[in-house]
Short mmCIF file of C-alpha atoms in Angstrom, two decimals:
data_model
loop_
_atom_site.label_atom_id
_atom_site.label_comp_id
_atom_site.label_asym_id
_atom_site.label_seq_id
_atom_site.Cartn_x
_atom_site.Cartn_y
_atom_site.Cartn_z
CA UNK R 16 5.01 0.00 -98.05
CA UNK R 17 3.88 0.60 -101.62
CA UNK R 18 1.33 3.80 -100.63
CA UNK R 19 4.59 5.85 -98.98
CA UNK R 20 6.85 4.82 -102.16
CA UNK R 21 4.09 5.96 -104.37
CA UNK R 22 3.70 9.10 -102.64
CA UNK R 23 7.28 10.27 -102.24
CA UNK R 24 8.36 8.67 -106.07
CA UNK R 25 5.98 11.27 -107.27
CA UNK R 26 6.22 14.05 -104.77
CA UNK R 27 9.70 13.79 -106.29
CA UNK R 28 8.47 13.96 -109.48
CA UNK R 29 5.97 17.44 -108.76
CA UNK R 30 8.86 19.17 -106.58
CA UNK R 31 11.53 19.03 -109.63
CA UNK R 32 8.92 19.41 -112.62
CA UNK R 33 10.24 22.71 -114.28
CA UNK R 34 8.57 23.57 -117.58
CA UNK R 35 5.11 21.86 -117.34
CA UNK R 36 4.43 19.06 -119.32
CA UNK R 37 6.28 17.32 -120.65
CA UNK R 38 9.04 18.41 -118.40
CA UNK R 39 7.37 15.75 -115.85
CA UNK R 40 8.52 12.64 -118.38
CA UNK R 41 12.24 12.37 -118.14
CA UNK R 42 11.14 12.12 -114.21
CA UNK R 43 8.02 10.00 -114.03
CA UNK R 44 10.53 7.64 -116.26
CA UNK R 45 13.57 8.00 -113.14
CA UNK R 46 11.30 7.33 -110.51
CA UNK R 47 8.89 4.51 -112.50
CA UNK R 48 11.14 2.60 -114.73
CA UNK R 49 14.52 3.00 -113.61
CA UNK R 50 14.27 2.77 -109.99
CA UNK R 51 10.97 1.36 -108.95
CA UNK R 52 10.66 -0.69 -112.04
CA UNK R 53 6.68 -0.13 -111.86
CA UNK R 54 6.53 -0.13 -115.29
CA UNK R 55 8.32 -1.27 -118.57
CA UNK R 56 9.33 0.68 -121.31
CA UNK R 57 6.63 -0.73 -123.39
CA UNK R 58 3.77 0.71 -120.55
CA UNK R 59 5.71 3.59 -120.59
CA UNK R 60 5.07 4.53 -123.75
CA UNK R 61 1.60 3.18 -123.61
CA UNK R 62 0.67 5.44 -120.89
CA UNK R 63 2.16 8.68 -122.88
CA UNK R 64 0.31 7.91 -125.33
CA UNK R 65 -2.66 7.51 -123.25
CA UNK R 66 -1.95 10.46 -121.39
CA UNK R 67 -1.85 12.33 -124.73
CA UNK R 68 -4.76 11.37 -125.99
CA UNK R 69 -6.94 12.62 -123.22
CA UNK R 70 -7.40 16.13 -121.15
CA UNK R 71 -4.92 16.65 -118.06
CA UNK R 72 -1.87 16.96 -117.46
CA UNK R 73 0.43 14.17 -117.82
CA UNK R 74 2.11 14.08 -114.42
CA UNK R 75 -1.07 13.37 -112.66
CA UNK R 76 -2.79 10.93 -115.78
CA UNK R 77 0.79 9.30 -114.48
CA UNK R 78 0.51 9.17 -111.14
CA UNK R 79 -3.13 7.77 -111.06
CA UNK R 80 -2.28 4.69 -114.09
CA UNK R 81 0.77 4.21 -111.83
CA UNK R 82 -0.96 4.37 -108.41
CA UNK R 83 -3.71 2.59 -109.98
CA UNK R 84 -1.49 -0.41 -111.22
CA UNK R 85 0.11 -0.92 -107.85
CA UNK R 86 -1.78 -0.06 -105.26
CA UNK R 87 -5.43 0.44 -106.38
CA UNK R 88 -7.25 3.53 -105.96
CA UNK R 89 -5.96 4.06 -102.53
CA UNK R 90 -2.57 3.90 -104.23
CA UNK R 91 -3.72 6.43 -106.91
CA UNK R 92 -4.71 8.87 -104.29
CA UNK R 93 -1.71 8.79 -102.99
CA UNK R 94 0.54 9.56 -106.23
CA UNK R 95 -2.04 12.27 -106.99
CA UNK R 96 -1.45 13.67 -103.50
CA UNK R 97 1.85 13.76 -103.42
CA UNK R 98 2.55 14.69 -107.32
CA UNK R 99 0.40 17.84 -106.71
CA UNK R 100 1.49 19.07 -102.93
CA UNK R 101 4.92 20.24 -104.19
CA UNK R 102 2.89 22.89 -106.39
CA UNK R 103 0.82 24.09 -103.41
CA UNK R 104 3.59 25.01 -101.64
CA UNK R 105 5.75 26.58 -103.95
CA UNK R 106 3.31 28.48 -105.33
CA UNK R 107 1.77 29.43 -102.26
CA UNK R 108 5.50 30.51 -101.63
CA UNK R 109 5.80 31.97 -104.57
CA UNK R 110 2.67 34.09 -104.81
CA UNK R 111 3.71 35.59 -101.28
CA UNK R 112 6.93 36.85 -102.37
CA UNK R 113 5.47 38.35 -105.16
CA UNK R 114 2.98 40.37 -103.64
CA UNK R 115 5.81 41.33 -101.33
CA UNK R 116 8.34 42.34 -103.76
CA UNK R 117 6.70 42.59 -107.05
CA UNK R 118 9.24 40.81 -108.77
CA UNK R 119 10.51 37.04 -109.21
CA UNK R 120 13.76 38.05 -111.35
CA UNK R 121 15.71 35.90 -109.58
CA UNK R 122 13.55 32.71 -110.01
CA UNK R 123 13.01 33.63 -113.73
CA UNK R 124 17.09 33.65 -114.38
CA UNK R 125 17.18 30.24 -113.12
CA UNK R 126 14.29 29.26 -114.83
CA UNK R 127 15.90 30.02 -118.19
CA UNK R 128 19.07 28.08 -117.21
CA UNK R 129 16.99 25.67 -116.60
CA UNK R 130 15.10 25.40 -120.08
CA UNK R 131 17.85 23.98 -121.71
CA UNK R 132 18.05 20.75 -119.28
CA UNK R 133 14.59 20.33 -119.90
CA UNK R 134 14.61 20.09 -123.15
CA UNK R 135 17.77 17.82 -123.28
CA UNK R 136 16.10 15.76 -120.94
CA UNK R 137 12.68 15.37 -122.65
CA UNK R 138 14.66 14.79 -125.90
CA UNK R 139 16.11 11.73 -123.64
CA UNK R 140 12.65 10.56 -122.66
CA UNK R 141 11.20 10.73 -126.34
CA UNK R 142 14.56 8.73 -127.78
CA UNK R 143 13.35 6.11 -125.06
CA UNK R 144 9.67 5.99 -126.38
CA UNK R 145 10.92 6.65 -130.15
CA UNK R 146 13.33 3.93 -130.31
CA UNK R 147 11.57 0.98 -129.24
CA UNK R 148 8.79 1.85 -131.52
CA UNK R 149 11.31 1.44 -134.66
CA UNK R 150 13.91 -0.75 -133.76
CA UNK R 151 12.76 -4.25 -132.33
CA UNK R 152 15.72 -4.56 -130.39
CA UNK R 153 15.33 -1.41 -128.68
CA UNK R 154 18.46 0.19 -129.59
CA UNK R 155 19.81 1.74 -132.92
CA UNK R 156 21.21 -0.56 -134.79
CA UNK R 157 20.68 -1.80 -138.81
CA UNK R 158 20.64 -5.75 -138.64
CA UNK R 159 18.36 -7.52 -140.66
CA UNK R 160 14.75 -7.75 -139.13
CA UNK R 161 15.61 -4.99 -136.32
CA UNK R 162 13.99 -1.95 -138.09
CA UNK R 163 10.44 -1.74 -138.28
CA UNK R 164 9.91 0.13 -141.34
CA UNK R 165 6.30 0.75 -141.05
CA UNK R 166 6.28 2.22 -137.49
CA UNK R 167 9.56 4.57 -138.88
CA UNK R 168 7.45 5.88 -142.37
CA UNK R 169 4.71 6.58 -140.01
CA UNK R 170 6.55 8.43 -137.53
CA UNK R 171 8.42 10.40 -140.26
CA UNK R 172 5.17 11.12 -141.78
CA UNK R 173 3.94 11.89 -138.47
CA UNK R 174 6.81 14.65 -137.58
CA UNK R 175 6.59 15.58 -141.34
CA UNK R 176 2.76 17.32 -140.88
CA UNK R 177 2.89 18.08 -137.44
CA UNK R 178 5.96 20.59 -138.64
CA UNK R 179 3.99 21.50 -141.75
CA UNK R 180 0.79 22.15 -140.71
CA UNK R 181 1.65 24.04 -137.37
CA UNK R 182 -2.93 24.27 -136.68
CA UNK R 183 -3.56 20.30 -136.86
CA UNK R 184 -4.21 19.16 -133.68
CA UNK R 185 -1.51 16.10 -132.57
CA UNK R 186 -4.19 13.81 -131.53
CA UNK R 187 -5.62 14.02 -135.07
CA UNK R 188 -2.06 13.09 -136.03
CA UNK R 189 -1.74 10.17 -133.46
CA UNK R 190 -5.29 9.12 -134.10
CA UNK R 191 -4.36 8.62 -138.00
CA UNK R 192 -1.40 6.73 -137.33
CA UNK R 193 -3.23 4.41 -135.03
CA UNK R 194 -5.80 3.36 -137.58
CA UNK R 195 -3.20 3.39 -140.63
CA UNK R 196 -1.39 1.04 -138.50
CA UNK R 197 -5.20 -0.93 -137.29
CA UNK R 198 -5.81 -1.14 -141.13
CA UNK R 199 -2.45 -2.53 -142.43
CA UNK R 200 -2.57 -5.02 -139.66
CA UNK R 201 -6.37 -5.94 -140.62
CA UNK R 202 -4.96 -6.47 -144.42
CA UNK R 203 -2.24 -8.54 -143.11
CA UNK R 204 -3.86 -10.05 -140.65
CA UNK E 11 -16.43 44.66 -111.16
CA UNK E 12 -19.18 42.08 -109.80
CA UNK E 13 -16.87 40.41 -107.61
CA UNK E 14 -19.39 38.16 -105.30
CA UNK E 15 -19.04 38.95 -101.61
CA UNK E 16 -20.31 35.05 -101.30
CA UNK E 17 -17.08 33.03 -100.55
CA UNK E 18 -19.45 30.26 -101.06
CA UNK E 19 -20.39 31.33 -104.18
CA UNK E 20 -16.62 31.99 -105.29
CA UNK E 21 -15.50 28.74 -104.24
CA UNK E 22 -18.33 26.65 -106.51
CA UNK E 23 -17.12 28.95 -109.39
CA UNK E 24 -13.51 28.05 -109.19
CA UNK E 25 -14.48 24.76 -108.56
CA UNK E 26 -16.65 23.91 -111.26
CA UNK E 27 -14.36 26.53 -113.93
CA UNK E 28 -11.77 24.26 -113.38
CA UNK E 29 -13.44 21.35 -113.13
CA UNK E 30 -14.66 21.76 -116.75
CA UNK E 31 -11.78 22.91 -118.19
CA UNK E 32 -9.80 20.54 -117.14
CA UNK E 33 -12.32 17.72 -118.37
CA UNK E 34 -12.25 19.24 -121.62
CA UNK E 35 -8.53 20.53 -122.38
CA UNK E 36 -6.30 18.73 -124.58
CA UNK E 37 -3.23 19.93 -125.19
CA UNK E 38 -1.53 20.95 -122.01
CA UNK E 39 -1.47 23.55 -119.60
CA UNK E 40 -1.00 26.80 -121.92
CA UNK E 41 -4.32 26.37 -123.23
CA UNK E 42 -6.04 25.52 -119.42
CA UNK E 43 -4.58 29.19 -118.56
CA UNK E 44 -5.86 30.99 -121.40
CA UNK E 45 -9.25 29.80 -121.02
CA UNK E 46 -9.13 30.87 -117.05
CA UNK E 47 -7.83 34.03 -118.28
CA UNK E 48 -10.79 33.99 -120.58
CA UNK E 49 -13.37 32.56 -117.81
CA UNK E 50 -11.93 35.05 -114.81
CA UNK E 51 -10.92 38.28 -116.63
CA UNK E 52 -12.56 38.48 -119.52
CA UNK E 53 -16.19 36.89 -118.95
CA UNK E 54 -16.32 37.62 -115.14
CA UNK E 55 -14.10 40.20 -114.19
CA UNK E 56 -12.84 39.28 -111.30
CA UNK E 57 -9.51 39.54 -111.90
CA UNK E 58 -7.88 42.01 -113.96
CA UNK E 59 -5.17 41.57 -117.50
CA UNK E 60 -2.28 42.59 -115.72
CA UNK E 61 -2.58 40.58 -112.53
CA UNK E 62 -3.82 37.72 -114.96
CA UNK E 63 0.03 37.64 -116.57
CA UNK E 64 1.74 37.47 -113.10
CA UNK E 65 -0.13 34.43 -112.08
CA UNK E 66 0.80 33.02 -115.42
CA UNK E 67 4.55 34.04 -114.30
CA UNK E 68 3.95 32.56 -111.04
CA UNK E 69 2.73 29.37 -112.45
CA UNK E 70 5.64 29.10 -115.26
CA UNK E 71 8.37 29.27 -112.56
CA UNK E 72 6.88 26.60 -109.86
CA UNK E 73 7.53 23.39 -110.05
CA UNK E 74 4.70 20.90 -111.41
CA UNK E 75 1.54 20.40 -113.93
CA UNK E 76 1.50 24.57 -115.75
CA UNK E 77 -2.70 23.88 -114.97
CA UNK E 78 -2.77 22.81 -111.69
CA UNK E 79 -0.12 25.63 -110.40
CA UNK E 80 -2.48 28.19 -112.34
CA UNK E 81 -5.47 26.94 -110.57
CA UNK E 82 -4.14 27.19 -107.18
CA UNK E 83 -2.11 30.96 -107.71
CA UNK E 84 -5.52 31.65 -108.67
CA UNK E 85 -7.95 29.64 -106.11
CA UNK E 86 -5.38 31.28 -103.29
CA UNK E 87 -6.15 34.65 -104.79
CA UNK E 88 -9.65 34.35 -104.76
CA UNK E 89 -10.28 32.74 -101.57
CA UNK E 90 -7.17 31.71 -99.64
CA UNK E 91 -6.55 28.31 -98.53
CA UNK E 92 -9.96 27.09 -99.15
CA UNK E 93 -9.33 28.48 -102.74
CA UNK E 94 -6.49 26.52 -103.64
CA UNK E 95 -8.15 23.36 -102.18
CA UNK E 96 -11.09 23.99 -104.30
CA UNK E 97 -9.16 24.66 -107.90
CA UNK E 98 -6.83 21.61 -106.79
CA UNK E 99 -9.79 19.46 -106.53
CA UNK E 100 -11.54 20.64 -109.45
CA UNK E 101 -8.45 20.73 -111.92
CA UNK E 102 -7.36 16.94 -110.53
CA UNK E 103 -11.14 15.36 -110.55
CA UNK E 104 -11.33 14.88 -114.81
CA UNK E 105 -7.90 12.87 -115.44
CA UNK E 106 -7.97 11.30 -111.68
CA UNK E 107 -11.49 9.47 -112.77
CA UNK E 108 -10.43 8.77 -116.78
CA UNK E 109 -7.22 7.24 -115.79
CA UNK E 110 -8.28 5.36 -113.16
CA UNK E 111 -11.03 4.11 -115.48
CA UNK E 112 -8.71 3.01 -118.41
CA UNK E 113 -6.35 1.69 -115.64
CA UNK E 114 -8.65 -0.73 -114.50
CA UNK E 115 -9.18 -1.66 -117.91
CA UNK E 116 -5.34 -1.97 -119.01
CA UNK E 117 -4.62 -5.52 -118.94
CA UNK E 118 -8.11 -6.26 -121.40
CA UNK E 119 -7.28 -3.17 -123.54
CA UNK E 120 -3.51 -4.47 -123.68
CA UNK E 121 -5.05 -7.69 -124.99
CA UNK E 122 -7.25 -6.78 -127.56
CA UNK E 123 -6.24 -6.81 -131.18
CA UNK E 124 -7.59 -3.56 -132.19
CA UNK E 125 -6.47 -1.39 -128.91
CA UNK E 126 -3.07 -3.12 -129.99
CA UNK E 127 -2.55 -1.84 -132.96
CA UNK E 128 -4.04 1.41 -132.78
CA UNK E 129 -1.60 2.19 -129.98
CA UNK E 130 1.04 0.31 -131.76
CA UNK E 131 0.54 2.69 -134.78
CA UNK E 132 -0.06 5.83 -132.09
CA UNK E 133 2.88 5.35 -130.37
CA UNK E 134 4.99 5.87 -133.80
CA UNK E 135 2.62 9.27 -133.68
CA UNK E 136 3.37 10.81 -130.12
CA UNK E 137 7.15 9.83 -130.71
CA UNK E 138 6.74 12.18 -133.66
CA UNK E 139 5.02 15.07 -131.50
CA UNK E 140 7.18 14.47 -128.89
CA UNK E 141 10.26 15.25 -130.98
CA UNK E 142 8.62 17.92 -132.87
CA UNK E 143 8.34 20.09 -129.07
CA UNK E 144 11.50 19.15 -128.36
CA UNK E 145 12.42 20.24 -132.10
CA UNK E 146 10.81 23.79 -131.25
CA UNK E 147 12.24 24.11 -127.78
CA UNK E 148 15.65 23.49 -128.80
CA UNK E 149 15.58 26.30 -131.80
CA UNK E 150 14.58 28.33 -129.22
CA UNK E 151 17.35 27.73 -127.28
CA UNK E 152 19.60 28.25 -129.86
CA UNK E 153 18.26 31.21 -131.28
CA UNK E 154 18.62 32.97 -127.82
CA UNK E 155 22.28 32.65 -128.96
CA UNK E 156 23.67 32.27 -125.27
CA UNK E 157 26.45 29.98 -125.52
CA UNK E 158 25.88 29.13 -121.76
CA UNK E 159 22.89 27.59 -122.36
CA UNK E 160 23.73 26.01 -125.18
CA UNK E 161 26.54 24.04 -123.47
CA UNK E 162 23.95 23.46 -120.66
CA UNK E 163 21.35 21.86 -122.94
CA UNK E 164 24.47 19.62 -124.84
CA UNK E 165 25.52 18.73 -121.34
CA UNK E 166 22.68 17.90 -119.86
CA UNK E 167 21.65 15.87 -122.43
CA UNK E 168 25.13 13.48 -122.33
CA UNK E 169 24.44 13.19 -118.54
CA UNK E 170 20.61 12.30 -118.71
CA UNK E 171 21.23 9.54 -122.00
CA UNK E 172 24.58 8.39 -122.26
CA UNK E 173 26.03 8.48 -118.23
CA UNK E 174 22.45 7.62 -116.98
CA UNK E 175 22.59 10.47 -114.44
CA UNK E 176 19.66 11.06 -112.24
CA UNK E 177 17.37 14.07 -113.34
CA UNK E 178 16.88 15.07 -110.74
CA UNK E 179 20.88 16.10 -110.04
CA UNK E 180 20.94 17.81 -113.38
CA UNK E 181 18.11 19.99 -112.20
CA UNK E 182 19.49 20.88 -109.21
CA UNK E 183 22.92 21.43 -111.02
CA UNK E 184 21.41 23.62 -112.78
CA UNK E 185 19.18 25.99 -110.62
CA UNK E 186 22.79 26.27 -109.28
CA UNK E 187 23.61 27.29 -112.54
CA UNK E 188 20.72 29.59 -112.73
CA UNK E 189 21.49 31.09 -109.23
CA UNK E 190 25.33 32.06 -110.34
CA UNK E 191 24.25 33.28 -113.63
CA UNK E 192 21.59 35.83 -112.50
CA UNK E 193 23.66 37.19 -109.86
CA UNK E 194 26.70 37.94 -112.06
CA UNK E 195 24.66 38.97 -114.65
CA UNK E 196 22.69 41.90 -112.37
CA UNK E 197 25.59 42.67 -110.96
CA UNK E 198 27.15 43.36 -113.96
CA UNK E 199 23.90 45.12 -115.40
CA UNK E 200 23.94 47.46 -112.17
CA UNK E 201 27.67 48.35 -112.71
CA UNK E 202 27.12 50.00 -115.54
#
């Protein structure tokens, strides 16, 4: 029953979210790739950069694509549903204890152990987006013909301003690489 | 103070507030909560600075999307139940209907030569931004100097990419973590 998979995969994915954002990646990819197999890698990434590239959070741009892909709308609803119910209640939970006790000292300590796991585990996600894009094999190693040079200059370039200039916006930075790459591929074409 | 005694009128507020700003936010959820703060205290007064920063709190430590769980803390404050519905709908509506769009249109727009390579060439770009938040995040957990969490984040990430370990036990593994931590460390801090 694809609706009730959809709808607990990403009720999964909303309940152990910490962090916002991007936090939701290393997840949507546990649930989507790894177990489900709803996507591949190279949707995966796709849908990132999708996500990034227009307004909304990226758990719920994931959960409709996904829903979308395998169970129509009605499947999208679903994901939605479900990706966003864990948030009612905890906050609703949340929000209540707070008025009650004025303080949430104990949830913020964990919260700040928990900082560090998110950010290994979105570094994990991004390797698995990242490496793809500059190795044709998929994994890191320097045979002949495995590493896309272009894609690599461009993401160097890519990290190089986005550290630099702090103020540019990223989608002006993924925008640019997109059409660099559109324009070499016209040349070559 | 011109709160509206209309619950009517406070639920097409929310709805539409969020609504638009979440048609018309890039860039994640810190910038959907400044702009309610900016909407709800600032322009309307409804809410005041203080209360503004606990909600932001309150939406930091729940699980899920940073925007949604400001729009409901907010929605429930404003008008209960109904509230959150309201600011759920509203914040969900603008990526539910442009996903679903390009969705439809994934297998054409996976197809086309252009689409191709401009998300070949984008993908080399959000692989850079990707790493450059994960760059910033991970200075910050260094320069917090607690060696705890800086084991935590080495660990964690051995588990998640090399041993292939669900996420899902790190996380718990660590609110455990988290749990043990805070308690020792209050205790501690109340001992003394």
């Amino acid at each position: 029953m694809i609706y009730l998979q959809l709808f607990l995969a990403f009720l999964q994915i909303g309940a152990f979210s910490f962090g916002g954002g991007y936090a939701a990646m290393p997840l949507i990819q546990a649930q989507v790739i790894d177990k489900y197999a709803w996507l591949s890698v190279s949707d995966f990434s796709d849908l990132v950069t999708i996500a990034e590239m227009t307004p909304g959070p990226i758990a719920i741009n994931a959960a409709t694509f996904v829903g979308n892909q395998m169970g129509g709308l009605l499947g999208a609803l679903c994901a939605t549903v479900g990706v966003v119910l864990p948030s009612c209640i905890f906050v609703t939970i949340l929000a209540l204890i707070y008025t009650r006790y004025r303080s949430l000292s104990l949830m913020q300590g964990v919260l700040k152990s928990l900082r560090p796991a998110v950010v290994a585990m979105i570094f994990s996600a991004g390797l698995t987006i990242l490496l793809p894009t500059i190795f044709v094999s998929g994994t890191i190693s320097l045979v002949a013909g495995n590493f896309k040079l272009r894609a690599f200059l461009l993401f160097a370039a890519a990290f190089f301003v986005l550290r630099k200039w702090k103020k540019i916006s990223p989608i002006i930075v993924m925008l640019t690489c997109g059409v660099i790459e559109l324009i070499f591929q016209l040349i070559t074409y | 103070m011109s709160f509206p005694t209309s619950k009517r009128k406070i639920l097409q507020k929310l709805f539409l507030s969020t609504l638009y700003l979440s048609a018309f936010t890039f860039g994640g959820g810190y910038v959907i909560i400044t702009l309610l703060k900016r909407k709800f205290v600032d322009e309307l007064h409804w809410i005041d600075e203080e209360e503004m920063l606990d909600f932001v709190a309150i939406a930091q430590s729940s699980p899920g999307p940073i925007a949604v769980n400001g729009a409901i803390v907010l929605g429930y404050k404003l008008a209960g139940f109904a509230g959150i519905f309201f600011a759920v709908l509203g914040a969900i509506i603008p990526p539910f209907v442009i996903l679903s769009i390009i969705s439809f249109f994934y297998q054409a727009f996976k197809n086309s030569f252009v689409v191709q390579a401009l998300l070949t060439g984008m993908k080399s770009g959000v692989s850079a931004v990707i790493l450059s938040v994960v760059f910033d995040m991970a200075s910050g957990v260094v320069k917090g100097r607690d060696i705890v969490l800086i084991i935590v984040m080495i660990l964690a990430f051995i588990a998640n990419y090399f041993l292939k370990i669900n996420v899902i036990y790190i996380i718990l593994c660590c609110v455990l973590i988290g749990i043990v931590l805070t308690l020792l460390r209050s205790r501690k801090g109340g001992a003394r």
